[in-house]
mmCIF file of C-alpha atoms in Angstrom:
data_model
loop_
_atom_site.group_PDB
_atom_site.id
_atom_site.type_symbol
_atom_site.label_atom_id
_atom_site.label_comp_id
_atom_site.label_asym_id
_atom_site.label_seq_id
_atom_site.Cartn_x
_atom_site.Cartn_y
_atom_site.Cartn_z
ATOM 1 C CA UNK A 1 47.124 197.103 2.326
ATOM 2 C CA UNK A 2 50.549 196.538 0.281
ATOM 3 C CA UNK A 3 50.415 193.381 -0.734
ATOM 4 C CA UNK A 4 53.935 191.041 -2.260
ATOM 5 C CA UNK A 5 54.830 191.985 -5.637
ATOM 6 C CA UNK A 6 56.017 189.979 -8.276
ATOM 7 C CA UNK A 7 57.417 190.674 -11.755
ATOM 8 C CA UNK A 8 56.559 189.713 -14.423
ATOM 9 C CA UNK A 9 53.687 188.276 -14.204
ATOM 10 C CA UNK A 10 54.149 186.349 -17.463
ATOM 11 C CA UNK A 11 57.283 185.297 -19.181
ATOM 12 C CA UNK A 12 58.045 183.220 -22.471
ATOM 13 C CA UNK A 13 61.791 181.879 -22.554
ATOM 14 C CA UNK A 14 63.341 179.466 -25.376
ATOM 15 C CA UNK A 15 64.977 176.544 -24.076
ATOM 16 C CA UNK A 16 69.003 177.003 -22.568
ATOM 17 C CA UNK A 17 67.815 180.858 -22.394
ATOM 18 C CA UNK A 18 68.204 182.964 -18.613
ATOM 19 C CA UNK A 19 65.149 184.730 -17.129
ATOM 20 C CA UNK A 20 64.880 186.582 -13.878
ATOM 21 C CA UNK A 21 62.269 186.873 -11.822
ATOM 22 C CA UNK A 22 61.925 189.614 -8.895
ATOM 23 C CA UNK A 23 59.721 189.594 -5.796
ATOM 24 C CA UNK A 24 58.760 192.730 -3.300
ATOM 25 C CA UNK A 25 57.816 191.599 0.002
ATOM 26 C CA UNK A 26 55.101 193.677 2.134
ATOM 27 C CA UNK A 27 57.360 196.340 3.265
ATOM 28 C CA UNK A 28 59.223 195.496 6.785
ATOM 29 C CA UNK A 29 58.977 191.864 6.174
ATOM 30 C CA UNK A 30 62.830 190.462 6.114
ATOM 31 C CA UNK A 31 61.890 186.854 5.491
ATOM 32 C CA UNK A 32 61.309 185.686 1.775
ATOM 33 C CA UNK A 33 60.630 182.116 0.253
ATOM 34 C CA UNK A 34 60.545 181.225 -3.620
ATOM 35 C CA UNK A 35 57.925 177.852 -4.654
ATOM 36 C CA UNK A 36 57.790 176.493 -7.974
ATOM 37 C CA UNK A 37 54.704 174.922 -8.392
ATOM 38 C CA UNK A 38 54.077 172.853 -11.470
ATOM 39 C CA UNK A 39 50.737 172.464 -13.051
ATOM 40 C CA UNK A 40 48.056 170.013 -10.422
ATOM 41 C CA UNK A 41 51.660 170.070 -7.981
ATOM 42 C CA UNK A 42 51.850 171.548 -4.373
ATOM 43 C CA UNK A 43 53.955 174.295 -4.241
ATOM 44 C CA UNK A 44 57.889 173.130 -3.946
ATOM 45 C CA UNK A 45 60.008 175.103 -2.018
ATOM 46 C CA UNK A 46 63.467 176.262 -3.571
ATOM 47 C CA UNK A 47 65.180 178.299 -0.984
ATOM 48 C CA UNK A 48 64.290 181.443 1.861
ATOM 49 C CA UNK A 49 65.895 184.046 2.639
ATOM 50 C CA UNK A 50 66.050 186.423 6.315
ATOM 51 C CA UNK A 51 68.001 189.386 6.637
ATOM 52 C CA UNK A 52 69.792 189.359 3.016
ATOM 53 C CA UNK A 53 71.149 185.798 4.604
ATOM 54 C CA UNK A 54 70.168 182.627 2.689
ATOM 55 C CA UNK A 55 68.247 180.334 5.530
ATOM 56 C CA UNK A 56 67.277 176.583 3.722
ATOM 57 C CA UNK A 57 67.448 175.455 0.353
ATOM 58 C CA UNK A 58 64.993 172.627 -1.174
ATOM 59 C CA UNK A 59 64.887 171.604 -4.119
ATOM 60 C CA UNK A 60 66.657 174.317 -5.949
ATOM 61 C CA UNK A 61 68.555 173.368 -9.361
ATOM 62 C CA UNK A 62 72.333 174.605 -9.649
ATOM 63 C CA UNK A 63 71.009 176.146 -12.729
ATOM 64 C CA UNK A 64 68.971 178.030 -10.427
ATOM 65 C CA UNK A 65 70.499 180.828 -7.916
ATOM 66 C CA UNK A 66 68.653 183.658 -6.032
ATOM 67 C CA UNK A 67 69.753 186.694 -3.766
ATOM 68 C CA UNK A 68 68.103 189.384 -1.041
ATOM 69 C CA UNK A 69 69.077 192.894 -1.050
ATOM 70 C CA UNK A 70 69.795 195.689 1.239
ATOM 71 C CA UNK A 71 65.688 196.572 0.505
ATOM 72 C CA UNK A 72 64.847 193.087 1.221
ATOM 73 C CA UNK A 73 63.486 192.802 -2.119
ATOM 74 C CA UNK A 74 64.296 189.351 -4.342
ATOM 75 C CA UNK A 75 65.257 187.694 -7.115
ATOM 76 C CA UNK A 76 65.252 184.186 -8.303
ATOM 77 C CA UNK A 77 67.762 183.770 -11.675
ATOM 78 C CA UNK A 78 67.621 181.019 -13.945
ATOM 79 C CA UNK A 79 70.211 179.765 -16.358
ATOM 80 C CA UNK A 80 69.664 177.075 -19.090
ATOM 81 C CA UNK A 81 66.228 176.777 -19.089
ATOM 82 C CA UNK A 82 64.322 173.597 -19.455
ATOM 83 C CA UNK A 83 60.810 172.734 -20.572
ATOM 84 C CA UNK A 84 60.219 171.159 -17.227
ATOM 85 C CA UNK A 85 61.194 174.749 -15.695
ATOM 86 C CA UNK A 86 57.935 175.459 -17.180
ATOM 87 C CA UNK A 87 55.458 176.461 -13.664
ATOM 88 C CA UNK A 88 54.021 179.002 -11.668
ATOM 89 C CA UNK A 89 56.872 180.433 -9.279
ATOM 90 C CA UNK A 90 55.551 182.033 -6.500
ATOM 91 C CA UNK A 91 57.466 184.335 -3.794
ATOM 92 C CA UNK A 92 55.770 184.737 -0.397
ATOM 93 C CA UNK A 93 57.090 187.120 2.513
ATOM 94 C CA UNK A 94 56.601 187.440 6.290
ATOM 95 C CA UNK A 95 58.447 189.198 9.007
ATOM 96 C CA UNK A 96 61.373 187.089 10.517
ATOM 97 C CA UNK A 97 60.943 186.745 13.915
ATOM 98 C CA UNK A 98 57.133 185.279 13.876
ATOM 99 C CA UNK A 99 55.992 182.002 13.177
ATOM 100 C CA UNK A 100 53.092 183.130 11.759
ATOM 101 C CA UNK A 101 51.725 182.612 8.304
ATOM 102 C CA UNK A 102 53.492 183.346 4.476
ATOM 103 C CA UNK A 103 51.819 186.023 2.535
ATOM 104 C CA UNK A 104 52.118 184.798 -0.774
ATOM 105 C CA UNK A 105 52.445 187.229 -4.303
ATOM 106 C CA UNK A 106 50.212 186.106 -7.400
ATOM 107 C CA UNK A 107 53.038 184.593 -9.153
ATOM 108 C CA UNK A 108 54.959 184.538 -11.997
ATOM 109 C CA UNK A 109 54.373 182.712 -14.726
ATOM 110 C CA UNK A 110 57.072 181.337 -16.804
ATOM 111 C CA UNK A 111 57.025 179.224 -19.987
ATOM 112 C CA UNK A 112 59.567 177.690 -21.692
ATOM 113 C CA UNK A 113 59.403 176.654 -24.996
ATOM 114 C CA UNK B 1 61.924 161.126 3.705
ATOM 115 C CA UNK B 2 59.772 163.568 4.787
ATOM 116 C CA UNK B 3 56.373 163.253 3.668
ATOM 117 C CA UNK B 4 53.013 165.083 3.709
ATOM 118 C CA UNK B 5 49.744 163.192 2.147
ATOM 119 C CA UNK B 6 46.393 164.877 1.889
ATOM 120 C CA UNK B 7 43.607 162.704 2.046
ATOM 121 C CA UNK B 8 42.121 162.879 -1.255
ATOM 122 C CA UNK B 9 42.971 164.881 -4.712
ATOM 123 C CA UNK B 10 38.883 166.108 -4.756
ATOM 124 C CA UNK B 11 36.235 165.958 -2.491
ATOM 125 C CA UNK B 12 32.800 166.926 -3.349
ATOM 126 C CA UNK B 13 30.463 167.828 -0.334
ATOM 127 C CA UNK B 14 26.581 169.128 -0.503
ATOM 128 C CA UNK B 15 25.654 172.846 0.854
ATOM 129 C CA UNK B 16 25.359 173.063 3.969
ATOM 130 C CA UNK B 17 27.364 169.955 5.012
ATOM 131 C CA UNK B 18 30.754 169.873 6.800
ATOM 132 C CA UNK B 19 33.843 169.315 5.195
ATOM 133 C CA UNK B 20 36.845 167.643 6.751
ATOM 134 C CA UNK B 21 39.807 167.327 4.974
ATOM 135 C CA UNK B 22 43.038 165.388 6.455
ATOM 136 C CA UNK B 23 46.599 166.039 6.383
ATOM 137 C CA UNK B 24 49.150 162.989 7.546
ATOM 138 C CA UNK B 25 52.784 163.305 7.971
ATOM 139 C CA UNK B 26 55.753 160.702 7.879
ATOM 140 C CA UNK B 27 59.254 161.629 8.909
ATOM 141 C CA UNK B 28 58.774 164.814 10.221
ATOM 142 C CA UNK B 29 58.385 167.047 13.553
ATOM 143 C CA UNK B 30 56.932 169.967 12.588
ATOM 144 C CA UNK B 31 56.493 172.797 15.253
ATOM 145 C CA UNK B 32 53.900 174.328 13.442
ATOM 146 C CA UNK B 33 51.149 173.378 11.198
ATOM 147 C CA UNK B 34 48.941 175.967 8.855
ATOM 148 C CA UNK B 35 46.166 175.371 6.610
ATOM 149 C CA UNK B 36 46.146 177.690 3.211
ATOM 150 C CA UNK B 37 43.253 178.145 0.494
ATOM 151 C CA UNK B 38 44.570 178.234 -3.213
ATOM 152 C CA UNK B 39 42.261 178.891 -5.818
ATOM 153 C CA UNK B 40 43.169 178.401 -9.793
ATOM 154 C CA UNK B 41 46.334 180.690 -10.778
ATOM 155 C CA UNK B 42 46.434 182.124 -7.784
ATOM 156 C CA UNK B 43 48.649 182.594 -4.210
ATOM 157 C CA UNK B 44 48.002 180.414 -1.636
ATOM 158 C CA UNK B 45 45.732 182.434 1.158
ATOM 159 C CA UNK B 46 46.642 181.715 4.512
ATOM 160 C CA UNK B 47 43.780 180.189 6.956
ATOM 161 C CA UNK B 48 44.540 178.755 9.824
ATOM 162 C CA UNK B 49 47.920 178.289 12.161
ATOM 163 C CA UNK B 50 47.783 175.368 15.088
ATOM 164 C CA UNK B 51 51.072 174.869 16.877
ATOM 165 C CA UNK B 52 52.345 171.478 18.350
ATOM 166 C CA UNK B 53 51.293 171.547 21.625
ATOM 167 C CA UNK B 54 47.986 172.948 20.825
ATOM 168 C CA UNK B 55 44.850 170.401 20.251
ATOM 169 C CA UNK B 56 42.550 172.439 18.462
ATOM 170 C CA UNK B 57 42.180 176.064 16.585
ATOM 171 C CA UNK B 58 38.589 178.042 15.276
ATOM 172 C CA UNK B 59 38.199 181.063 13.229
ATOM 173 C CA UNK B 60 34.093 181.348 12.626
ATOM 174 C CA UNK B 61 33.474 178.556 10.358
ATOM 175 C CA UNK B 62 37.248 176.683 9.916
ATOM 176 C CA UNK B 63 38.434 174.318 12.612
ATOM 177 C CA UNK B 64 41.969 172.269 12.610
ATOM 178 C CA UNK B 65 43.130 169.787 15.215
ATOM 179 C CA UNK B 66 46.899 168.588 15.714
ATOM 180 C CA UNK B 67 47.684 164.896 17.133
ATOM 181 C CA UNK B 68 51.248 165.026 16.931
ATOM 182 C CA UNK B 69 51.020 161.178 18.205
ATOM 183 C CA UNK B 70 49.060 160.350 15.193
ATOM 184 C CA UNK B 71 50.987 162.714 13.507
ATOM 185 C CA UNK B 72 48.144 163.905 11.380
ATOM 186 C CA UNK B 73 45.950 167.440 11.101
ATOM 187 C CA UNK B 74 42.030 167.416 10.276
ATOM 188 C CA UNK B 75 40.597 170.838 9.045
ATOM 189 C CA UNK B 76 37.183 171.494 9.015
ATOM 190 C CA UNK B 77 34.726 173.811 7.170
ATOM 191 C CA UNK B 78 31.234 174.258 8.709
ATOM 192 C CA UNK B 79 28.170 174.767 7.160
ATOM 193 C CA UNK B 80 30.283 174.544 3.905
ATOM 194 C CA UNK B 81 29.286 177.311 0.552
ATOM 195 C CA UNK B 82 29.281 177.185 -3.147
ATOM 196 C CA UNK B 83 32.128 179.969 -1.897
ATOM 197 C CA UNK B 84 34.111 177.321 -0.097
ATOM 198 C CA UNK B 85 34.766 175.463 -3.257
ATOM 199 C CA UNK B 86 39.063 175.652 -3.968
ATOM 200 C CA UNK B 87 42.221 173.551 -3.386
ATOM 201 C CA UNK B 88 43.108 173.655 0.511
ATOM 202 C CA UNK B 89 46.984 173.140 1.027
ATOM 203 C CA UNK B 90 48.381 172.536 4.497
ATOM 204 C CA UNK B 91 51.882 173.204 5.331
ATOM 205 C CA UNK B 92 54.594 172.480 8.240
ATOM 206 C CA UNK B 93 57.266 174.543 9.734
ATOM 207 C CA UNK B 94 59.851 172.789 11.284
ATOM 208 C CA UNK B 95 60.585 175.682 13.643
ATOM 209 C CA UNK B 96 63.974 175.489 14.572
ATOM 210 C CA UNK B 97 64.640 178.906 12.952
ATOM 211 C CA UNK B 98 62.275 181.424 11.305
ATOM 212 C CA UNK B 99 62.951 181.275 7.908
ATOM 213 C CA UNK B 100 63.361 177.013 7.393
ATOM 214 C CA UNK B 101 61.179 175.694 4.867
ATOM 215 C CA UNK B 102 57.630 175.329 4.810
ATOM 216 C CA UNK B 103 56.711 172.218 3.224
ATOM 217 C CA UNK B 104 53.075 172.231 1.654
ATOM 218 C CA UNK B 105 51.083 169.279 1.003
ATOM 219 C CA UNK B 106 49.802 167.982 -2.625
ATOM 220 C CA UNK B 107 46.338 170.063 -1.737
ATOM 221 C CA UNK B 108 42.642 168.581 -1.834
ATOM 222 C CA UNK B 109 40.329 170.411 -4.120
ATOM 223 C CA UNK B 110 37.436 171.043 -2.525
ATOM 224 C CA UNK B 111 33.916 171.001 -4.545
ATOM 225 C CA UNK B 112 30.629 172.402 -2.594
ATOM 226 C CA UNK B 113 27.250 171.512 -4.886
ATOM 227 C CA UNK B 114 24.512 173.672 -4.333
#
């Protein structure tokens, strides 16, 4: 079964650099969530999308912005990179109108040196 | 503020016995709890889903009970396994729309000794 995707799996940024990082939810699922988890943290929630609309916003830098598109695909972009930026960000999908559970992608790994 | 506390960081339980980890919550009216598995550098895995006005959820060897007056979740793993052994996160949905956050918990780390 399709599974979420998440790209890349690995990234090294310098500090005050930009990276990107994209998410494919299990195909017609039109809900999407970003976490940042930090090494021994529980995953913090930035912000969700449904329908290409943003829903709620946590704890989400202003450096930090993110968008859904037409395909319902994601991406999380972030500007002037930090060491503490450093973590595991994972993207997790699920179709809108349940309350069911998040299926969750394997993460992306970013380091900032 | 809202506030989710898992009983312990690590818990270390012999074969065979039953685990039971808790999950308390301050400041918060969730309409929905779940219970995930995360193992190292990996996804959390969904488990278990209990809603508020439900006492009490099984799936073969996993239980979870919800006292919303006590405002705290127990899960349970019976006749625990080496297998069993990972970080167990549980999480809570507000509900008043589908995509609100999920708020997870700091995770216990669960440790089954042969």
């Amino acid at each position: 079964a399709a599974g979420v995707i998440q790209s890349p799996r690995h990234l090294i940024k310098e500090k005050r650099e930009t990276a990107t990082l994209k998410c494919y939810p299990i195909p017609r699922h039109d809900t999407v969530y970003w976490y940042q988890q930090g090494p021994g943290q529980d995953p913090q929630f930035l912000i969700s999308f449904y329908e290409k609309m943003q829903s709620d916003k946590g704890s989400i830098p202003d450096r930090f912005s993110a968008q859904q598109f037409s395909d319902y695909h994601s991406e999380l972009n972030m500007s002037s990179l930090e060491l503490g930026d450093s973590a595991l960000y994972f993207c997790a999908s699920r179709q809108g109108a349940s309350t069911g559970e998040l299926f969750f992608g394997e993460g992306s790994r970013l380091t900032v040196l | 503020s809202q506030k989710i506390e898992q009983n312990s960081e690590a818990l270390n339980i012999q074969e065979g016995k039953t685990a039971t980890l808790t999950c308390n919550y301050t400041n918060y009216s969730p309409a929905y709890l779940q219970w995930y598995r995360q193992d190292p550098g990996r996804g959390p895995v969904f488990l278990l889903l209990i809603r508020e006005n439900e006492k009490e959820k099984r799936k073969e060897r996993l239980k979870v009970t919800f006292d919303t007056t006590l405002k705290q979740s127990l899960f349970h793993i019976t006749a625990s396994q080496p297998a069993d052994s990972a970080t167990y996160l549980c999480a809570l949905h507000p509900g008043y729309s589908s995509a609100s956050k999920i708020i997870f918990g700091s995770g216990t780390r669960l440790s089954i000794r042969p």
